[in-house]
């Protein structure tokens, strides 16, 4: 009787995922970054296409899908000078559009996946957001597998996975054409293969893809590998495995930086101080005082607008309750410390904590807390 009920629940949840996928497909935001990913797609597929033709093709398609998408937005105060008219300017100027594409070329695996969908016959705009929808479904699939292993209760695992499916940051990321959902999926898969399958090689492969999708995850993996190195005997990881694994991650990050034509300082200014219309040919000079001023003005606001402070309350309560003596088991403290340290350093590099960009960290914290509360075991201990 119980098995039959579990089967019915799984069927119901599969139908629910199909309905959610259709909803996401028909309720996309068509965010403004989509035009850059489409431009890179056409540039890769048709290398001989002139930038003027690429520009016209992209904006003709998007204007048909969402008319008025690139009109000037004067309804809110500008964060970076010129941002309210930036996309209207891009829609009218192929040269500015061409240079803007370089800002988005630093996510090669996302762009490669985009190309695969395009070659499968989808329109360029559709290809970009199908990645987010498919990643959303697969994330929920991996969450279910992980919870089933921990809780040993399929019904409860399905119920919790349903709650994850309507978690606002995850749902919002699935409605954006961006690498956020795909990078989150790759992050979770790399952890799944390390924790559950105990395949360090496969976990490294997916960690590389995660960095090639969002390079800033290299910050997190660097601290995580430092933790694994300190506790390598406990994790049963050999020195040469750890060394070569980290080398592959470093090479993935280095590969992105090698082909990146735009420095971090220009990227920072473009997002937070003054929009760079020509970030390659004529960038403005970086102002360190403006950088410090922006960091100071946004630090408390960004963290208070995120879920990190709320989750920190549960981290402190649950971890201290399960492991009251730090000397006996430091790993849970170090693991969550690595997450928060990585988020803080990432903020110093790119001072915004938009929730859809943080879903990978959010899910690691929440799933880690569920694991500790349910199993009362070390994080990273092999799951049977």
CSV table of C-alpha atoms in Angstrom, one decimal:
chain,number,residue,atom,x,y,z
A,1,UNK,CA,0.0,0.0,0.0
A,2,UNK,CA,2.8,2.4,0.9
A,3,UNK,CA,4.7,1.6,-2.3
A,4,UNK,CA,1.6,2.2,-4.4
A,5,UNK,CA,1.1,5.6,-2.6
A,6,UNK,CA,4.8,6.5,-3.3
A,7,UNK,CA,4.3,5.6,-7.0
A,8,UNK,CA,1.2,7.8,-7.2
A,9,UNK,CA,3.0,10.7,-5.6
A,10,UNK,CA,5.9,10.4,-8.1
A,11,UNK,CA,3.5,10.4,-11.0
A,12,UNK,CA,1.7,13.4,-9.6
A,13,UNK,CA,4.9,15.2,-9.0
A,14,UNK,CA,6.1,14.4,-12.6
A,15,UNK,CA,2.8,15.8,-13.9
A,16,UNK,CA,3.4,18.9,-11.7
A,17,UNK,CA,6.9,19.4,-13.2
A,18,UNK,CA,5.5,19.2,-16.7
A,19,UNK,CA,2.9,21.9,-15.8
A,20,UNK,CA,5.5,24.1,-14.2
A,21,UNK,CA,7.7,23.7,-17.2
A,22,UNK,CA,4.9,24.8,-19.5
A,23,UNK,CA,4.2,27.7,-17.2
A,24,UNK,CA,7.8,28.9,-17.2
A,25,UNK,CA,7.9,28.5,-21.0
A,26,UNK,CA,4.9,30.8,-21.4
A,27,UNK,CA,5.8,33.3,-18.7
A,28,UNK,CA,9.4,34.2,-19.4
A,29,UNK,CA,10.7,37.6,-18.4
A,30,UNK,CA,12.6,38.2,-21.6
A,31,UNK,CA,15.2,40.0,-19.6
A,32,UNK,CA,17.5,42.4,-21.4
A,33,UNK,CA,20.6,40.3,-21.1
A,34,UNK,CA,19.0,37.9,-23.6
A,35,UNK,CA,20.0,40.1,-26.6
A,36,UNK,CA,23.7,39.6,-25.7
A,37,UNK,CA,23.5,35.8,-25.5
A,38,UNK,CA,21.5,35.8,-28.8
A,39,UNK,CA,24.2,37.9,-30.4
A,40,UNK,CA,27.0,35.5,-29.3
A,41,UNK,CA,24.9,32.7,-30.6
A,42,UNK,CA,24.6,34.2,-34.1
A,43,UNK,CA,28.3,35.2,-34.0
A,44,UNK,CA,29.3,31.6,-33.3
A,45,UNK,CA,26.9,29.9,-35.7
A,46,UNK,CA,27.5,32.5,-38.5
A,47,UNK,CA,31.1,33.7,-38.1
A,48,UNK,CA,31.0,35.6,-41.4
A,49,UNK,CA,27.8,37.5,-40.5
A,50,UNK,CA,28.4,41.3,-40.3
A,51,UNK,CA,27.7,42.8,-36.9
A,52,UNK,CA,25.1,45.1,-38.4
A,53,UNK,CA,23.2,42.0,-39.7
A,54,UNK,CA,23.6,40.2,-36.3
A,55,UNK,CA,22.3,43.3,-34.5
A,56,UNK,CA,19.3,43.6,-36.8
A,57,UNK,CA,18.5,39.9,-36.5
A,58,UNK,CA,18.6,39.9,-32.7
A,59,UNK,CA,16.5,43.0,-32.1
A,60,UNK,CA,14.0,42.2,-34.8
A,61,UNK,CA,13.3,38.8,-33.2
A,62,UNK,CA,13.0,40.3,-29.7
A,63,UNK,CA,10.8,43.2,-30.8
A,64,UNK,CA,8.4,40.7,-32.2
A,65,UNK,CA,8.4,38.7,-29.0
A,66,UNK,CA,8.2,41.7,-26.6
A,67,UNK,CA,7.5,45.0,-28.3
A,68,UNK,CA,9.0,48.0,-26.4
A,69,UNK,CA,11.5,45.9,-24.6
A,70,UNK,CA,14.4,48.2,-25.2
A,71,UNK,CA,12.8,51.6,-24.6
A,72,UNK,CA,14.4,53.9,-22.2
A,73,UNK,CA,13.4,53.2,-18.6
A,74,UNK,CA,13.2,56.5,-16.6
A,75,UNK,CA,11.0,55.1,-13.9
A,76,UNK,CA,13.7,54.4,-11.3
A,77,UNK,CA,16.9,56.1,-10.1
A,78,UNK,CA,20.0,55.0,-11.9
A,79,UNK,CA,22.6,52.8,-10.1
A,80,UNK,CA,25.2,53.3,-12.8
A,81,UNK,CA,25.1,56.5,-14.7
A,82,UNK,CA,23.5,56.0,-18.1
A,83,UNK,CA,21.8,52.6,-17.3
A,84,UNK,CA,18.3,53.8,-17.9
A,85,UNK,CA,19.1,54.6,-21.6
A,86,UNK,CA,21.8,51.9,-22.1
A,87,UNK,CA,19.7,49.2,-23.8
A,88,UNK,CA,17.9,51.6,-26.0
A,89,UNK,CA,21.3,52.9,-27.1
A,90,UNK,CA,22.5,49.3,-27.8
A,91,UNK,CA,19.4,48.6,-29.8
A,92,UNK,CA,20.2,51.5,-32.1
A,93,UNK,CA,24.0,51.1,-32.4
A,94,UNK,CA,25.6,47.9,-33.8
A,95,UNK,CA,29.2,49.0,-32.7
A,96,UNK,CA,28.1,49.4,-29.0
A,97,UNK,CA,26.3,46.0,-29.3
A,98,UNK,CA,29.4,44.3,-30.7
A,99,UNK,CA,31.5,45.5,-27.7
A,100,UNK,CA,28.8,44.6,-25.2
A,101,UNK,CA,29.0,41.0,-26.4
A,102,UNK,CA,32.4,40.6,-24.8
A,103,UNK,CA,30.8,41.2,-21.3
A,104,UNK,CA,28.9,37.9,-21.8
A,105,UNK,CA,31.5,35.8,-23.5
A,106,UNK,CA,33.0,34.8,-20.1
A,107,UNK,CA,30.3,32.1,-19.7
A,108,UNK,CA,31.5,29.6,-22.4
A,109,UNK,CA,29.6,26.5,-21.2
A,110,UNK,CA,26.3,28.4,-21.0
A,111,UNK,CA,26.9,29.8,-24.5
A,112,UNK,CA,27.8,26.3,-25.8
A,113,UNK,CA,24.6,24.8,-24.3
A,114,UNK,CA,22.7,27.7,-25.9
A,115,UNK,CA,24.2,26.8,-29.3
A,116,UNK,CA,23.2,23.1,-28.9
A,117,UNK,CA,19.5,24.1,-28.4
A,118,UNK,CA,19.8,26.5,-31.4
A,119,UNK,CA,21.2,23.7,-33.6
A,120,UNK,CA,18.3,21.5,-32.4
A,121,UNK,CA,15.9,23.9,-34.2
A,122,UNK,CA,14.8,26.4,-31.5
A,123,UNK,CA,14.8,30.1,-32.1
A,124,UNK,CA,17.7,32.0,-30.6
A,125,UNK,CA,15.6,33.7,-27.9
A,126,UNK,CA,13.9,30.4,-27.0
A,127,UNK,CA,17.2,28.6,-26.8
A,128,UNK,CA,18.5,31.0,-24.1
A,129,UNK,CA,15.6,30.5,-21.7
A,130,UNK,CA,15.1,26.8,-22.3
A,131,UNK,CA,18.4,26.2,-20.6
A,132,UNK,CA,17.0,27.8,-17.4
A,133,UNK,CA,13.7,25.8,-17.6
A,134,UNK,CA,15.5,22.4,-18.1
A,135,UNK,CA,18.0,23.2,-15.4
A,136,UNK,CA,15.2,24.1,-13.0
A,137,UNK,CA,13.6,20.6,-13.6
A,138,UNK,CA,16.9,18.8,-13.2
A,139,UNK,CA,17.7,20.7,-10.0
A,140,UNK,CA,14.5,19.5,-8.5
A,141,UNK,CA,15.3,16.0,-9.6
A,142,UNK,CA,18.7,16.0,-7.9
A,143,UNK,CA,17.2,17.6,-4.8
A,144,UNK,CA,14.7,14.7,-4.7
A,145,UNK,CA,17.5,12.1,-5.1
A,146,UNK,CA,19.5,13.8,-2.3
A,147,UNK,CA,16.6,14.0,0.1
A,148,UNK,CA,15.5,10.5,-0.6
A,149,UNK,CA,19.0,9.3,0.4
A,150,UNK,CA,19.0,11.3,3.6
A,151,UNK,CA,15.4,11.0,4.8
A,152,UNK,CA,14.6,7.5,3.6
A,153,UNK,CA,11.1,8.7,3.0
A,154,UNK,CA,9.9,9.3,-0.6
A,155,UNK,CA,6.7,11.1,0.4
A,156,UNK,CA,8.5,13.6,2.6
A,157,UNK,CA,11.3,14.0,0.0
A,158,UNK,CA,8.6,14.8,-2.7
A,159,UNK,CA,6.9,17.3,-0.4
A,160,UNK,CA,10.1,19.1,0.4
A,161,UNK,CA,11.1,19.1,-3.3
A,162,UNK,CA,7.7,20.7,-4.0
A,163,UNK,CA,8.5,23.5,-1.5
A,164,UNK,CA,11.9,23.9,-3.2
A,165,UNK,CA,10.1,24.2,-6.6
A,166,UNK,CA,8.2,27.4,-5.4
A,167,UNK,CA,11.2,28.9,-3.6
A,168,UNK,CA,11.2,32.3,-5.0
A,169,UNK,CA,14.9,32.7,-6.0
A,170,UNK,CA,14.8,29.3,-7.8
A,171,UNK,CA,11.5,30.1,-9.6
A,172,UNK,CA,12.7,33.6,-10.6
A,173,UNK,CA,15.9,32.2,-12.0
A,174,UNK,CA,14.0,29.8,-14.2
A,175,UNK,CA,12.2,32.8,-15.7
A,176,UNK,CA,15.4,34.5,-16.7
A,177,UNK,CA,17.7,33.9,-19.7
A,178,UNK,CA,20.8,33.7,-17.6
A,179,UNK,CA,23.5,31.2,-16.5
A,180,UNK,CA,22.2,31.3,-12.9
A,181,UNK,CA,20.1,28.1,-13.0
A,182,UNK,CA,22.5,26.1,-15.0
A,183,UNK,CA,25.5,27.0,-12.8
A,184,UNK,CA,23.4,26.0,-9.7
A,185,UNK,CA,22.6,22.7,-11.3
A,186,UNK,CA,26.2,22.0,-12.0
A,187,UNK,CA,27.2,23.0,-8.5
A,188,UNK,CA,24.7,20.6,-6.9
A,189,UNK,CA,25.6,17.8,-9.3
A,190,UNK,CA,29.3,18.2,-8.4
A,191,UNK,CA,28.4,17.9,-4.7
A,192,UNK,CA,26.1,14.9,-5.4
A,193,UNK,CA,28.8,12.9,-7.1
A,194,UNK,CA,31.3,13.8,-4.3
A,195,UNK,CA,28.9,13.0,-1.4
A,196,UNK,CA,26.7,10.3,-2.7
A,197,UNK,CA,28.5,8.6,-5.6
A,198,UNK,CA,32.0,9.2,-4.2
A,199,UNK,CA,33.4,9.8,-7.6
A,200,UNK,CA,35.9,12.6,-7.2
A,201,UNK,CA,36.8,12.6,-10.9
A,202,UNK,CA,33.1,13.1,-12.0
A,203,UNK,CA,32.6,15.7,-9.3
A,204,UNK,CA,35.6,17.6,-10.6
A,205,UNK,CA,34.3,17.5,-14.2
A,206,UNK,CA,31.0,19.1,-13.1
A,207,UNK,CA,32.8,21.6,-11.0
A,208,UNK,CA,34.8,22.7,-14.1
A,209,UNK,CA,31.6,23.1,-16.0
A,210,UNK,CA,30.2,25.2,-13.2
A,211,UNK,CA,33.1,27.5,-13.3
A,212,UNK,CA,32.9,27.7,-17.1
A,213,UNK,CA,29.3,28.7,-16.6
A,214,UNK,CA,29.8,31.3,-13.9
A,215,UNK,CA,33.6,31.9,-13.3
A,216,UNK,CA,33.0,33.5,-9.9
A,217,UNK,CA,32.2,30.1,-8.4
A,218,UNK,CA,36.0,29.5,-8.5
A,219,UNK,CA,36.2,31.6,-5.3
A,220,UNK,CA,33.9,29.1,-3.5
A,221,UNK,CA,35.6,26.0,-4.9
A,222,UNK,CA,39.0,27.4,-3.9
A,223,UNK,CA,38.0,27.7,-0.2
A,224,UNK,CA,36.2,24.4,-0.4
A,225,UNK,CA,39.3,22.6,-1.6
A,226,UNK,CA,41.3,24.2,1.2
A,227,UNK,CA,38.8,22.7,3.6
A,228,UNK,CA,39.0,19.3,1.9
A,229,UNK,CA,42.8,19.5,2.0
A,230,UNK,CA,42.8,20.2,5.8
A,231,UNK,CA,40.4,17.3,6.4
A,232,UNK,CA,41.6,15.0,3.5
A,233,UNK,CA,42.1,12.0,5.7
A,234,UNK,CA,38.5,12.3,7.0
A,235,UNK,CA,37.2,12.7,3.5
A,236,UNK,CA,39.4,9.9,2.3
A,237,UNK,CA,40.8,12.0,-0.6
A,238,UNK,CA,44.4,11.4,-1.7
A,239,UNK,CA,46.8,14.3,-2.2
A,240,UNK,CA,47.5,13.7,-5.9
A,241,UNK,CA,43.7,13.5,-6.6
A,242,UNK,CA,43.1,16.8,-4.8
A,243,UNK,CA,46.0,18.5,-6.5
A,244,UNK,CA,45.1,17.5,-10.0
A,245,UNK,CA,41.4,18.2,-9.4
A,246,UNK,CA,42.2,21.7,-8.2
A,247,UNK,CA,44.6,22.2,-11.2
A,248,UNK,CA,41.7,21.4,-13.6
A,249,UNK,CA,39.5,23.9,-11.8
A,250,UNK,CA,42.2,26.5,-12.0
A,251,UNK,CA,42.8,25.9,-15.7
A,252,UNK,CA,39.0,26.3,-16.3
A,253,UNK,CA,39.1,29.6,-14.6
A,254,UNK,CA,42.3,30.6,-16.3
A,255,UNK,CA,40.8,29.7,-19.7
A,256,UNK,CA,38.0,32.1,-19.2
A,257,UNK,CA,40.3,34.9,-18.2
A,258,UNK,CA,42.6,34.3,-21.1
A,259,UNK,CA,39.9,35.0,-23.6
A,260,UNK,CA,38.3,37.7,-21.6
A,261,UNK,CA,39.0,41.1,-23.3
A,262,UNK,CA,37.4,43.2,-20.5
A,263,UNK,CA,39.1,43.8,-17.2
A,264,UNK,CA,37.3,43.5,-13.8
A,265,UNK,CA,37.6,47.3,-13.2
A,266,UNK,CA,35.7,48.1,-16.4
A,267,UNK,CA,33.1,45.4,-15.6
A,268,UNK,CA,32.6,46.9,-12.2
A,269,UNK,CA,32.2,50.5,-13.5
A,270,UNK,CA,29.8,49.3,-16.2
A,271,UNK,CA,27.5,47.7,-13.6
A,272,UNK,CA,27.8,50.1,-10.6
A,273,UNK,CA,29.1,53.5,-11.4
A,274,UNK,CA,29.0,54.5,-15.1
A,275,UNK,CA,27.9,52.4,-18.0
A,276,UNK,CA,30.8,51.8,-20.5
A,277,UNK,CA,29.4,52.1,-24.0
A,278,UNK,CA,32.8,51.1,-25.5
A,279,UNK,CA,34.3,48.8,-22.8
A,280,UNK,CA,37.0,47.6,-25.2
A,281,UNK,CA,38.0,50.5,-27.4
A,282,UNK,CA,37.4,53.4,-25.0
A,283,UNK,CA,36.9,52.4,-21.3
A,284,UNK,CA,36.8,55.0,-18.6
A,285,UNK,CA,39.5,54.9,-15.9
A,286,UNK,CA,38.8,53.0,-12.7
A,287,UNK,CA,38.3,55.2,-9.6
A,288,UNK,CA,39.2,53.3,-6.4
A,289,UNK,CA,37.4,55.9,-4.2
A,290,UNK,CA,34.1,55.4,-6.1
A,291,UNK,CA,34.6,51.6,-5.6
A,292,UNK,CA,35.0,51.9,-1.9
A,293,UNK,CA,32.1,54.3,-1.7
A,294,UNK,CA,29.8,51.9,-3.5
A,295,UNK,CA,30.9,48.9,-1.4
A,296,UNK,CA,30.2,50.9,1.8
A,297,UNK,CA,26.8,52.1,0.6
A,298,UNK,CA,25.6,48.7,-0.5
A,299,UNK,CA,27.1,46.3,2.1
A,300,UNK,CA,24.3,46.2,4.6
A,301,UNK,CA,21.5,46.8,2.1
A,302,UNK,CA,22.5,43.9,-0.1
A,303,UNK,CA,23.0,41.4,2.8
A,304,UNK,CA,19.7,42.5,4.4
A,305,UNK,CA,17.9,42.1,1.1
A,306,UNK,CA,19.2,38.5,0.7
A,307,UNK,CA,18.3,35.3,2.6
A,308,UNK,CA,21.8,35.0,4.0
A,309,UNK,CA,21.2,36.6,7.4
A,310,UNK,CA,18.0,34.7,7.9
A,311,UNK,CA,19.7,31.4,7.0
A,312,UNK,CA,22.6,32.3,9.3
A,313,UNK,CA,20.2,32.2,12.2
A,314,UNK,CA,19.3,28.6,11.4
A,315,UNK,CA,22.9,27.7,10.7
A,316,UNK,CA,23.9,28.8,14.1
A,317,UNK,CA,21.0,27.1,15.9
A,318,UNK,CA,21.1,23.8,14.1
A,319,UNK,CA,24.9,23.4,13.9
A,320,UNK,CA,25.4,24.4,17.5
A,321,UNK,CA,22.6,22.1,18.7
A,322,UNK,CA,24.0,19.1,16.8
A,323,UNK,CA,27.7,19.8,17.4
A,324,UNK,CA,28.0,21.9,20.6
A,325,UNK,CA,31.7,21.3,21.0
A,326,UNK,CA,33.6,22.8,18.1
A,327,UNK,CA,36.8,20.9,18.9
A,328,UNK,CA,35.2,17.5,18.3
A,329,UNK,CA,33.8,18.4,14.9
A,330,UNK,CA,34.8,21.5,13.1
A,331,UNK,CA,33.7,20.4,9.6
A,332,UNK,CA,30.1,21.8,9.7
A,333,UNK,CA,31.3,25.1,11.1
A,334,UNK,CA,34.1,25.3,8.4
A,335,UNK,CA,31.7,24.3,5.6
A,336,UNK,CA,29.2,27.0,6.3
A,337,UNK,CA,32.0,29.4,7.0
A,338,UNK,CA,33.4,28.7,3.6
A,339,UNK,CA,30.0,29.5,2.0
A,340,UNK,CA,29.7,32.8,3.8
A,341,UNK,CA,33.3,33.8,3.2
A,342,UNK,CA,32.9,33.0,-0.5
A,343,UNK,CA,29.8,35.1,-0.7
A,344,UNK,CA,31.5,38.1,1.1
A,345,UNK,CA,34.5,38.0,-1.2
A,346,UNK,CA,32.3,37.7,-4.2
A,347,UNK,CA,30.4,40.7,-3.0
A,348,UNK,CA,33.7,42.7,-2.9
A,349,UNK,CA,34.4,41.7,-6.5
A,350,UNK,CA,30.8,42.1,-7.8
A,351,UNK,CA,28.8,44.0,-5.1
A,352,UNK,CA,25.3,42.7,-5.6
A,353,UNK,CA,23.5,39.7,-4.1
A,354,UNK,CA,20.6,39.3,-6.5
A,355,UNK,CA,18.7,36.3,-5.2
A,356,UNK,CA,18.6,34.4,-8.5
A,357,UNK,CA,22.4,34.6,-8.7
A,358,UNK,CA,22.7,33.2,-5.1
A,359,UNK,CA,20.5,30.1,-5.5
A,360,UNK,CA,23.5,27.8,-5.5
A,361,UNK,CA,24.6,29.0,-2.2
A,362,UNK,CA,21.1,29.1,-0.8
A,363,UNK,CA,20.4,25.5,-1.7
A,364,UNK,CA,23.8,24.3,-0.3
A,365,UNK,CA,23.0,25.9,3.0
A,366,UNK,CA,19.4,24.6,3.2
A,367,UNK,CA,20.3,21.0,2.0
A,368,UNK,CA,23.3,21.0,4.3
A,369,UNK,CA,21.1,21.9,7.3
A,370,UNK,CA,18.6,19.3,6.4
A,371,UNK,CA,21.4,16.7,6.2
A,372,UNK,CA,22.8,17.7,9.6
A,373,UNK,CA,19.4,17.8,11.3
A,374,UNK,CA,18.3,14.4,9.8
A,375,UNK,CA,21.4,12.4,9.9
A,376,UNK,CA,23.3,14.0,12.8
A,377,UNK,CA,26.5,13.0,10.9
A,378,UNK,CA,29.5,14.9,9.5
A,379,UNK,CA,29.0,16.8,6.3
A,380,UNK,CA,30.8,14.9,3.5
A,381,UNK,CA,30.5,11.6,5.2
A,382,UNK,CA,29.7,8.9,2.6
A,383,UNK,CA,26.0,8.3,2.2
A,384,UNK,CA,24.9,4.7,2.1
